[in-house]
Amino acid sequence: MPDTRTIRNHLESLIEGAVRAAVEAGDLPDVAIPGAAIERPKDMANGDFASTLPLRLARAAMKPPIEIARSIAAHLPADATIDSPDVAPPGFINLRLSPAFLQQQVEHIIATGPGYADLAIGAGKKAQVEFVSANPTGPLHVGNGRGAAIGDALASALEAAGYEVEREYYVNDAGTQTSYFAETLYARYQQLFGRDVDIPKDGYPGDYMIDLARGVKDEAGDSFLRPEGDPMPAELGTLGIELMVRNIRATLERFGVRYDKWYSEKSLYDGEGAYDQAMAILREAGTLAEREGALWFTSSDLGEDKDNVVVRSDGRPTYYASDIAYHWDKFIRRGFNLVIDVWGADHHGHVSRLKTAAKAVGADPNALHVLLYQLVFLKRGGDAVKIAKRSGEFVTLDELMNDVGADAARFFFLLRSPGAQMDFDLDLAVTQSSENPVFYVQYAHARLCSILERAAEQGHTPDGGDVSLLTHPTELALIREMMRLADVIEVVATSLEPQQLPHYAMSLANAFHAFNDAFKQSNDPSLKVITDDAAMTKARLRLVLSARIALARVLTMMGMTAPERM
RNA sequence: GCCCCGGUAGCUCAACGGAUAGAGCAUCUGACUUCGGAUCAGAAGGUUGUGGGUUCGAGUCCUACCCGGGGUACCA
């Protein structure tokens, strides 16, 4: 018997078999079949699955789609997974899963447990999701939180889809911004000793730099102080970056994100590192040219709108050079089959040339996905405040978590498609926290746990329950909703649209609440889970148990907690 | 100028090229002396920015324009 993961394939083969049978019987002309075209109707009234094949065949077959649909439906064999099919205009074949098949899914879910809805589409493939990777020149802000929520959920969905996934943070500990950061830190540090120095023009004016300098002074006293006018000690910059990275890591852990690797940009330049090797490949391919004292990647020959500098005239490599080396390392040295970079939309101009460069160093550009998320606009007191780390005015991810909690923040970030700009009204987020849909979903999980606990107190267990007793519409609707999880995981993992997760979670929670409250609506206490009917109680406890598994799975995938009580 | 992303209900947003465009919030109306009401059932709310086009079928694809945002560095 097929399960939730394979039911679609099963139905496709049924339809395709019916088409062949119809052709053999002479009911249909012998035309090429463009797949069975099984989809899920938006409206459940149109069945659990539908085939639009007749609509697609109409032209080639020179017959009205409705007639084609009738012919195919007539040749569908009896099958335990479905009831008899419906044909609906203009030419849909609607399939409804049989109650017996639905009931069996409860057993399937309980048997598979926490791995319920795992897929095999990524089997044997290594995927990497690199996300946040904010410069360690300041604390994470709200926009970084969006990237964190998206990247982490995508990574989880890819794991569920069968990929071997690594989460990575690329630490920009080299480069120009790092120097500005170090100089700012030294200026603040000197100010603490009474020197009258200004922070650099391109530096970081935020107050957190004063705190950072104060921390250094508390730890190390004046040991980093040099005579006035002398260059700053390099070790201070290194220490500052280390402290900043430590803060960022703590913030992300609080947010529920754990990385497999923190990858240092600086390490690209160590010894015979990635940088040397990637540049050697480009040089050998004749795609480097010296001009105006700088070294250029001649990307315009490869379809880009212009060439780009990889080594400045002062000898320092650009960020672009680092990224080329870094992606050579991802694809060639570490052998990832799928690489996803989650970036803020302000980096979008970099996407095309990175793909071009990745191809030039031997990577498959189709295996590189850059997922851009649009910027987060903060509203506070009605005014829009743009986040900009260097203006020194921004709201940190920590502050956001203080206000609404990590779970709510993650849910809220995931709810929007990455490509849509989002307004984050901080005042509203606080005042509406009790109305936030995150509570709705988590509450459903807590209720599920509570029912199981209450039942156990009264001596009821799900063990040995007969799922064929689950025939009420709200029971079957709940099972249908649980079955969708595999579809959702597939869509999220293949189309990189994590917003499907929270929407699905709300829908699943709703199906449970509706089931759970059905007895109120009908004023029929026999619809409660725990009743005098011992057999019915056991059967419904199995449903509750399976629902808890499914809901916990999607909550976990979103990086949220699945609370047992609230 | 050129490139990218948006424009869908009062608000915030969904919608593998499919059927009557859906949720949450806000508004209105019902239900329960609750296996936890942070609940359920229902109502109302739409010219999917505009004009063309492709398709059996377009919010979705193509095209021209309008509006908002971002990018267009020897910053990252």
XYZ file of C-alpha atoms (C1' of nucleotides) in Angstrom:
642
model
C 0.000 0.000 0.000
C 1.384 3.427 -0.856
C 1.898 5.939 1.919
C 1.709 9.711 2.047
C 4.956 10.104 0.145
C 4.182 7.794 -2.713
C 0.456 8.228 -3.174
C 0.915 10.789 -5.898
C 3.110 8.474 -7.975
C 0.638 5.709 -7.410
C -2.240 7.809 -8.697
C -0.198 8.966 -11.671
C 0.445 5.414 -12.715
C -3.242 4.607 -12.293
C -4.190 7.468 -14.616
C -1.531 6.609 -17.140
C -2.668 3.005 -17.115
C -6.232 4.126 -17.688
C -5.154 6.254 -20.642
C -3.383 3.279 -22.203
C -6.424 1.135 -21.627
C -8.649 3.779 -23.208
C -6.365 3.952 -26.233
C -6.336 0.185 -26.612
C -10.105 0.088 -26.370
C -10.291 2.683 -29.127
C -11.908 5.309 -26.887
C -8.961 7.646 -27.312
C -6.686 8.313 -30.279
C -3.091 7.277 -29.753
C -1.479 10.572 -28.738
C 1.605 11.437 -26.734
C 0.852 11.679 -23.009
C 2.502 14.620 -21.255
C 2.510 12.888 -17.858
C -0.567 12.255 -15.755
C -0.590 15.845 -14.452
C -1.750 15.059 -10.950
C -2.314 18.077 -8.787
C -4.033 18.997 -5.587
C -7.227 20.975 -6.039
C -7.386 24.135 -3.985
C -10.888 23.269 -2.946
C -11.200 19.943 -1.183
C -14.718 19.644 -2.526
C -13.005 18.748 -5.795
C -11.325 15.732 -4.277
C -7.909 15.036 -2.812
C -6.153 14.878 -6.136
C -7.120 15.835 -9.647
C -5.747 15.187 -13.086
C -5.849 17.913 -15.712
C -4.581 15.538 -18.353
C -7.809 15.669 -20.420
C -7.461 19.448 -20.739
C -3.923 19.054 -22.010
C -4.834 16.265 -24.401
C -7.836 18.001 -25.912
C -6.072 19.656 -28.811
C -3.947 16.680 -29.878
C -6.818 14.245 -29.447
C -9.257 16.526 -31.287
C -11.940 15.779 -28.720
C -13.660 17.852 -26.046
C -11.780 17.497 -22.758
C -14.864 16.394 -20.875
C -15.246 13.373 -23.176
C -11.581 12.494 -22.745
C -12.019 12.724 -18.993
C -14.997 10.365 -19.099
C -13.070 7.872 -21.217
C -10.090 7.855 -18.894
C -12.267 7.660 -15.783
C -14.150 4.730 -17.264
C -10.924 2.781 -17.609
C -9.622 3.498 -14.127
C -9.336 0.178 -12.318
C -10.813 -0.306 -8.875
C -8.132 0.570 -6.354
C -8.053 0.419 -2.581
C -6.612 3.904 -2.232
C -9.426 5.762 -3.952
C -13.181 5.865 -4.178
C -14.776 6.040 -7.598
C -13.565 9.071 -9.580
C -15.596 12.115 -10.544
C -15.415 13.945 -13.815
C -15.946 17.682 -13.638
C -16.128 20.311 -16.362
C -14.279 21.466 -18.288
C -12.306 18.226 -18.048
C -10.991 17.411 -14.591
C -10.738 13.895 -13.239
C -11.179 14.214 -9.487
C -9.895 11.508 -7.197
C -10.936 11.099 -3.596
C -8.876 9.009 -1.206
C -10.743 6.177 0.435
C -11.416 6.307 4.177
C -9.523 3.053 4.592
C -6.433 4.552 3.016
C -6.722 7.714 5.097
C -7.143 5.764 8.314
C -4.072 3.727 7.498
C -1.999 6.923 7.378
C -2.444 7.295 11.129
C -0.595 4.027 11.588
C 1.997 5.087 9.046
C 2.675 8.338 10.894
C 2.952 6.679 14.281
C 5.248 4.012 12.872
C 7.597 6.511 11.247
C 7.536 8.891 14.214
C 9.758 11.965 14.162
C 10.927 11.104 10.660
C 7.394 11.308 9.336
C 7.233 12.767 5.812
C 10.959 12.288 5.192
C 11.634 12.211 1.477
C 14.348 10.686 -0.636
C 14.689 13.348 -3.314
C 18.047 14.499 -1.973
C 19.363 11.063 -1.180
C 23.118 10.812 -1.436
C 23.557 14.491 -2.190
C 25.434 17.028 -0.132
C 23.830 20.400 0.285
C 25.141 23.514 1.921
C 23.093 26.428 3.121
C 25.088 29.539 3.869
C 23.114 32.243 5.594
C 23.327 35.406 7.649
C 27.111 35.788 7.141
C 26.774 39.381 8.299
C 29.974 41.335 8.685
C 31.233 40.917 12.248
C 31.402 44.655 12.588
C 28.273 45.035 14.630
C 25.437 43.150 16.270
C 22.871 41.351 14.136
C 19.901 43.468 13.220
C 16.325 42.582 12.390
C 17.090 42.053 8.712
C 19.719 39.463 9.578
C 17.022 37.712 11.585
C 14.976 37.278 8.468
C 17.932 35.665 6.725
C 18.518 33.429 9.734
C 14.920 32.243 9.863
C 14.823 31.559 6.128
C 18.201 29.855 5.886
C 17.733 27.634 8.901
C 14.250 26.521 7.862
C 15.426 25.792 4.340
C 18.278 23.729 5.698
C 15.845 21.755 7.830
C 13.517 21.190 4.908
C 16.410 19.968 2.779
C 17.362 17.556 5.547
C 13.810 16.256 5.579
C 14.019 15.905 1.814
C 16.983 13.591 2.263
C 19.956 15.858 1.665
C 23.018 15.746 3.833
C 23.011 19.375 4.892
C 25.637 21.703 6.293
C 24.787 25.088 7.718
C 27.539 27.612 7.316
C 28.328 31.160 8.362
C 30.899 32.948 6.242
C 32.831 35.270 8.505
C 34.111 38.363 6.734
C 37.200 38.731 8.873
C 39.285 40.191 6.053
C 38.789 43.182 3.839
C 38.066 46.849 3.956
C 35.108 46.864 6.307
C 37.171 44.964 8.813
C 39.785 47.724 8.738
C 37.188 50.434 9.267
C 35.837 48.432 12.144
C 39.282 48.042 13.718
C 40.061 51.732 13.336
C 36.765 52.664 14.896
C 37.436 50.363 17.797
C 40.868 51.871 18.330
C 39.439 55.380 18.228
C 36.812 54.497 20.862
C 39.478 52.760 22.903
C 41.704 55.830 22.841
C 38.772 58.028 23.811
C 38.409 55.967 26.977
C 41.914 57.085 27.882
C 41.021 60.703 27.352
C 42.495 61.183 23.911
C 40.705 63.539 21.578
C 40.345 61.384 18.470
C 37.473 61.138 16.048
C 36.138 57.896 14.687
C 37.031 57.437 11.016
C 34.771 58.824 8.319
C 33.816 55.382 7.030
C 33.776 53.871 10.500
C 30.995 52.542 12.688
C 29.365 55.230 14.786
C 27.057 52.993 16.809
C 27.228 53.068 20.585
C 27.952 49.362 20.710
C 31.503 50.193 19.607
C 31.948 52.173 22.823
C 30.782 49.167 24.826
C 33.128 46.940 22.892
C 36.071 49.271 23.578
C 35.122 49.408 27.223
C 35.125 45.624 27.353
C 38.608 45.539 25.881
C 39.803 48.123 28.378
C 38.331 46.176 31.281
C 40.041 42.999 30.113
C 43.347 44.278 28.829
C 43.808 47.699 30.375
C 46.006 49.964 28.297
C 48.007 47.178 26.691
C 46.671 48.051 23.226
C 47.487 51.729 23.588
C 50.195 53.115 21.327
C 51.811 56.551 21.355
C 49.507 59.161 19.921
C 49.677 59.231 16.136
C 51.232 55.760 15.861
C 49.417 53.050 13.928
C 47.074 50.851 15.905
C 48.107 47.326 16.928
C 46.692 44.747 14.521
C 45.886 42.404 17.401
C 43.216 44.804 18.627
C 41.323 44.464 15.359
C 41.563 40.699 15.500
C 40.342 40.676 19.078
C 37.464 42.991 18.215
C 36.319 40.673 15.419
C 36.544 37.689 17.738
C 34.394 39.389 20.339
C 31.879 40.436 17.719
C 31.663 36.919 16.284
C 31.120 35.597 19.777
C 28.206 37.978 20.250
C 26.714 37.057 16.898
C 26.989 33.391 17.681
C 25.259 33.882 21.015
C 22.441 35.822 19.380
C 21.917 33.127 16.769
C 21.927 30.366 19.345
C 19.302 32.262 21.255
C 17.395 32.408 17.988
C 17.716 28.631 17.788
C 20.260 28.480 14.977
C 23.319 26.277 15.175
C 25.928 26.200 12.457
C 28.047 23.270 11.401
C 30.819 25.574 10.320
C 32.022 29.135 10.787
C 34.132 29.716 7.739
C 36.817 32.363 7.926
C 37.306 34.560 4.883
C 40.886 35.076 6.016
C 41.566 31.349 5.772
C 41.056 31.562 2.007
C 44.436 33.255 1.877
C 46.350 30.885 4.133
C 49.231 29.027 2.509
C 48.252 27.334 -0.718
C 44.692 28.272 0.035
C 41.529 28.459 -1.994
C 42.379 31.933 -3.210
C 45.631 30.871 -4.880
C 44.033 27.838 -6.478
C 40.959 29.634 -7.769
C 43.051 32.459 -9.205
C 45.352 29.945 -10.862
C 42.367 28.422 -12.637
C 41.204 31.825 -13.848
C 44.683 32.773 -14.969
C 45.113 29.539 -16.848
C 41.795 30.083 -18.580
C 43.018 33.495 -19.694
C 40.224 35.322 -17.919
C 42.440 37.669 -15.920
C 43.839 40.900 -17.242
C 45.977 43.633 -15.748
C 44.749 47.134 -16.327
C 45.168 50.486 -14.608
C 47.369 48.811 -12.067
C 44.646 46.391 -10.943
C 43.841 42.803 -11.826
C 40.502 42.297 -13.577
C 38.347 39.268 -14.156
C 37.332 39.696 -17.781
C 33.761 38.673 -17.109
C 32.374 40.701 -20.006
C 33.798 38.010 -22.294
C 31.598 35.546 -20.412
C 28.386 37.476 -20.808
C 28.543 39.934 -17.912
C 27.891 43.579 -18.565
C 31.377 44.547 -17.438
C 34.680 43.362 -16.095
C 35.304 43.338 -12.364
C 38.352 44.000 -10.266
C 39.677 41.056 -8.296
C 42.914 42.587 -7.026
C 43.077 46.277 -6.323
C 45.948 48.423 -7.503
C 47.284 48.401 -3.934
C 47.506 44.624 -4.067
C 44.552 43.782 -1.802
C 42.004 41.327 -3.193
C 38.389 42.468 -3.442
C 35.363 40.854 -1.878
C 34.619 39.430 -5.303
C 37.944 37.603 -5.311
C 37.184 36.162 -1.888
C 33.806 34.989 -3.048
C 35.208 33.317 -6.133
C 37.732 31.449 -4.001
C 35.061 30.635 -1.435
C 32.743 29.128 -4.019
C 35.559 27.209 -5.627
C 36.102 25.771 -2.170
C 32.412 24.921 -1.742
C 32.007 23.175 -5.059
C 35.389 21.811 -6.021
C 37.228 21.182 -2.789
C 34.304 20.251 -0.572
C 32.132 18.779 -3.306
C 28.693 20.092 -2.432
C 26.089 19.082 -4.980
C 23.773 21.892 -4.015
C 24.787 25.258 -2.623
C 22.317 27.810 -1.378
C 23.448 31.296 -0.479
C 20.863 33.304 1.401
C 21.516 36.995 0.856
C 19.829 40.285 1.498
C 18.426 41.874 -1.628
C 20.977 44.652 -1.476
C 23.517 42.112 -2.769
C 21.546 41.147 -5.816
C 23.890 42.886 -8.225
C 26.473 40.351 -7.191
C 24.473 37.254 -8.121
C 25.062 37.120 -11.824
C 28.785 37.718 -11.673
C 29.214 35.184 -8.907
C 27.519 32.535 -11.028
C 29.705 33.469 -13.961
C 32.799 33.186 -11.798
C 31.645 29.913 -10.258
C 31.298 28.480 -13.726
C 34.728 29.771 -14.661
C 36.364 27.901 -11.770
C 34.636 24.663 -12.716
C 31.426 24.635 -10.707
C 27.977 23.907 -12.083
C 26.188 27.257 -11.950
C 22.832 25.480 -11.851
C 23.782 23.921 -8.540
C 24.285 27.374 -7.052
C 21.139 29.028 -5.813
C 21.250 32.521 -4.444
C 18.107 33.152 -2.485
C 17.529 36.830 -2.054
C 15.282 38.094 0.641
C 13.970 41.602 0.399
C 14.737 44.129 3.038
C 12.846 44.492 6.263
C 11.375 47.894 6.847
C 10.898 48.831 10.418
C 8.065 50.954 11.535
C 8.085 52.558 14.893
C 5.691 55.235 15.900
C 4.344 55.362 12.352
C 7.696 56.314 10.850
C 9.625 53.995 8.605
C 13.177 53.437 9.782
C 15.561 51.868 7.334
C 18.013 49.453 8.807
C 21.566 50.433 8.064
C 24.323 49.097 10.206
C 26.641 51.948 9.488
C 24.245 54.730 10.365
C 24.393 53.381 13.862
C 20.621 53.446 14.077
C 19.027 50.029 13.928
C 17.091 47.528 15.963
C 19.012 44.431 16.899
C 17.791 40.879 16.645
C 18.307 40.565 20.384
C 15.987 43.494 21.006
C 13.399 41.931 18.749
C 13.604 38.665 20.684
C 13.255 40.581 23.927
C 10.027 42.045 22.597
C 8.320 39.121 20.880
C 10.405 36.028 21.615
C 12.403 33.871 19.252
C 9.507 31.620 18.229
C 7.227 34.455 17.206
C 10.018 36.261 15.397
C 10.897 33.174 13.383
C 7.321 32.420 12.493
C 6.722 35.986 11.441
C 9.840 36.107 9.255
C 8.959 32.841 7.555
C 5.390 33.848 6.865
C 6.425 36.189 4.061
C 7.901 34.957 0.850
C 11.575 35.936 0.736
C 10.985 38.010 -2.389
C 8.467 40.276 -0.732
C 9.500 43.320 1.187
C 8.083 43.248 4.637
C 7.012 45.877 7.068
C 7.818 45.043 10.617
C 5.839 47.216 12.930
C 7.595 46.888 16.227
C 4.803 48.416 18.272
C 2.261 46.132 16.655
C 4.418 43.063 17.171
C 4.396 43.711 20.871
C 0.776 44.686 21.344
C -0.513 41.879 19.157
C 1.692 39.199 20.574
C -1.232 37.339 22.104
C -3.011 37.355 18.740
C 0.031 36.208 16.835
C -0.661 33.072 14.816
C 2.406 31.502 16.360
C 0.445 30.993 19.539
C -2.398 29.451 17.635
C -0.085 26.799 16.233
C 1.796 26.141 19.445
C -1.415 26.042 21.409
C -2.629 23.241 19.192
C 0.465 21.259 20.059
C 0.032 21.932 23.763
C -3.585 20.778 23.586
C -2.570 17.576 21.826
C -0.083 16.856 24.590
C -2.609 17.750 27.217
C -5.178 15.320 25.848
C -2.684 12.467 25.840
C -1.676 13.323 29.363
C -5.261 13.551 30.578
C -6.091 10.262 28.925
C -3.143 8.559 30.595
C -4.286 9.845 33.972
C -7.596 8.142 33.341
C -5.950 4.933 32.250
C -6.411 5.305 28.490
C -3.585 4.689 26.042
C -3.479 4.745 22.255
C -2.122 1.200 22.234
C -4.120 -1.201 20.147
C -6.616 1.392 18.931
C -8.506 0.523 15.763
C -8.083 3.392 13.296
C -10.906 2.149 11.105
C -13.239 3.708 13.663
C -12.094 7.156 12.557
C -14.871 8.097 10.172
C -16.077 11.504 11.289
C -15.519 14.262 8.680
C -13.311 16.251 11.035
C -11.210 13.165 11.725
C -10.674 12.423 8.062
C -10.027 16.109 7.361
C -7.302 16.119 9.991
C -5.666 13.084 8.413
C -5.817 14.711 4.985
C -4.079 17.754 6.406
C -1.339 15.666 8.008
C -0.763 13.956 4.676
C 0.043 17.260 3.019
C 3.270 17.594 4.983
C 5.266 15.553 2.477
C 4.029 17.786 -0.338
C 4.963 20.869 1.621
C 8.457 19.607 2.317
C 8.938 18.798 -1.337
C 7.830 22.247 -2.442
C 9.973 24.023 0.132
C 13.038 21.955 -0.712
C 12.728 22.204 -4.475
C 11.387 25.694 -4.997
C 13.054 27.232 -1.936
C 9.866 28.791 -0.628
C 9.964 28.484 3.138
C 6.776 30.522 3.584
C 4.857 27.342 2.856
C 5.835 26.027 6.290
C 4.021 28.518 8.534
C 1.000 28.550 6.267
C 0.814 24.808 6.426
C 1.303 24.840 10.191
C -1.670 27.155 10.611
C -3.762 24.959 8.406
C -2.811 21.810 10.293
C -3.482 23.474 13.634
C -6.859 24.581 12.348
C -7.756 21.045 11.277
C -6.913 19.820 14.746
C -8.850 22.537 16.546
C -11.857 21.836 14.342
C -11.653 18.130 15.138
C -11.138 18.808 18.793
C -14.073 21.175 19.073
C -16.449 19.266 16.820
C -18.410 18.061 19.821
C -19.189 21.651 20.776
C -20.439 22.535 17.348
C -22.738 19.549 17.180
C -23.415 19.496 20.905
C -22.575 15.783 20.830
C -20.294 14.721 23.697
C -19.671 11.354 22.062
C -17.356 13.189 19.665
C -14.863 13.942 22.421
C -11.599 12.071 22.365
C -11.947 10.662 25.847
C -15.377 9.099 26.297
C -16.963 6.041 27.893
C -16.482 4.228 24.606
C -13.086 2.601 25.264
C -12.492 1.446 21.687
C -13.387 4.852 20.217
C -11.188 6.564 22.789
C -8.206 4.445 21.800
C -8.753 5.083 18.123
C -8.980 8.852 18.630
C -5.905 8.807 20.868
C -4.013 7.280 17.970
C -5.184 10.145 15.804
C -4.116 12.633 18.467
C -0.745 10.940 18.750
C -0.170 11.108 15.014
C -1.265 14.737 14.875
C 1.216 15.592 17.571
C 3.971 13.975 15.520
C 3.042 15.896 12.388
C 2.646 19.243 14.132
C 5.862 18.864 16.108
C 7.640 18.073 12.875
C 6.629 21.252 11.147
C 7.281 23.376 14.232
C 10.754 21.918 14.574
C 11.421 22.483 10.915
C 10.661 26.156 11.408
C 13.093 26.235 14.301
C 10.347 26.745 16.822
C 9.628 24.970 20.050
C 6.743 22.515 20.319
C 5.564 23.279 23.850
C 3.760 20.632 25.884
C 1.970 23.290 27.860
C 1.664 27.036 27.608
C 19.605 55.190 -18.297
C 20.192 49.874 -17.415
C 19.312 45.464 -14.057
C 16.559 42.923 -9.905
C 12.193 42.399 -6.402
C 7.425 43.900 -5.194
C 2.076 46.144 -6.335
C -3.784 40.914 -4.590
C -9.753 42.361 0.878
C -9.478 48.262 5.495
C -4.131 46.273 7.309
C -0.110 42.374 6.912
C 0.349 38.697 3.425
C -0.816 33.436 0.660
C -2.083 31.123 -3.950
C 2.977 23.753 -8.507
C -0.283 27.975 -15.573
C -6.174 25.168 -13.466
C -12.241 24.920 -11.055
C -16.048 30.092 -7.074
C -8.429 34.311 -6.011
C -7.535 32.392 0.033
C -5.585 33.057 5.448
C -4.484 36.064 9.845
C -5.593 40.782 12.076
C -9.512 44.425 12.308
C -15.395 44.583 11.869
C -20.159 42.002 12.640
C -23.163 37.436 14.247
C -23.647 32.805 16.629
C -21.712 28.310 19.932
C -19.391 26.229 25.115
C -20.948 26.041 33.090
C -14.316 23.872 27.989
C -10.700 16.150 27.283
C -6.946 24.111 28.395
C -11.780 29.842 25.112
C -4.703 31.475 23.278
C -11.103 27.564 20.749
C -14.987 26.550 17.087
C -18.974 27.890 13.345
C -20.630 31.823 10.171
C -21.119 36.914 7.710
C -19.117 40.935 5.267
C -15.093 42.586 2.584
C -11.770 42.010 -4.626
C -12.019 45.451 -11.799
C -5.210 40.858 -8.487
C -1.517 48.839 -10.459
C -2.926 49.994 -16.130
C -3.221 48.651 -21.490
C -2.192 44.913 -25.068
C -0.710 39.678 -26.148
C 0.163 34.019 -25.628
C -3.043 29.728 -23.859
C -8.479 25.164 -23.703
C -7.439 28.144 -19.171
C -3.501 34.000 -16.671
C -2.789 36.974 -10.071
C 0.892 33.566 -12.302
C 3.951 33.612 -18.812
C 5.334 37.703 -22.812
C 5.166 43.098 -23.844
C 4.628 48.461 -22.955
C 3.747 51.827 -19.222
C 2.608 53.678 -13.812
C 3.929 53.420 -8.471
C 7.275 51.678 -4.289
C 12.029 49.556 -2.935
C 16.961 47.826 -3.996
C 21.344 47.583 -7.107
C 24.452 49.695 -10.804
C 32.326 50.731 -6.299
C 39.546 49.191 -6.933
C 32.502 48.690 0.018
C 30.683 44.092 1.656
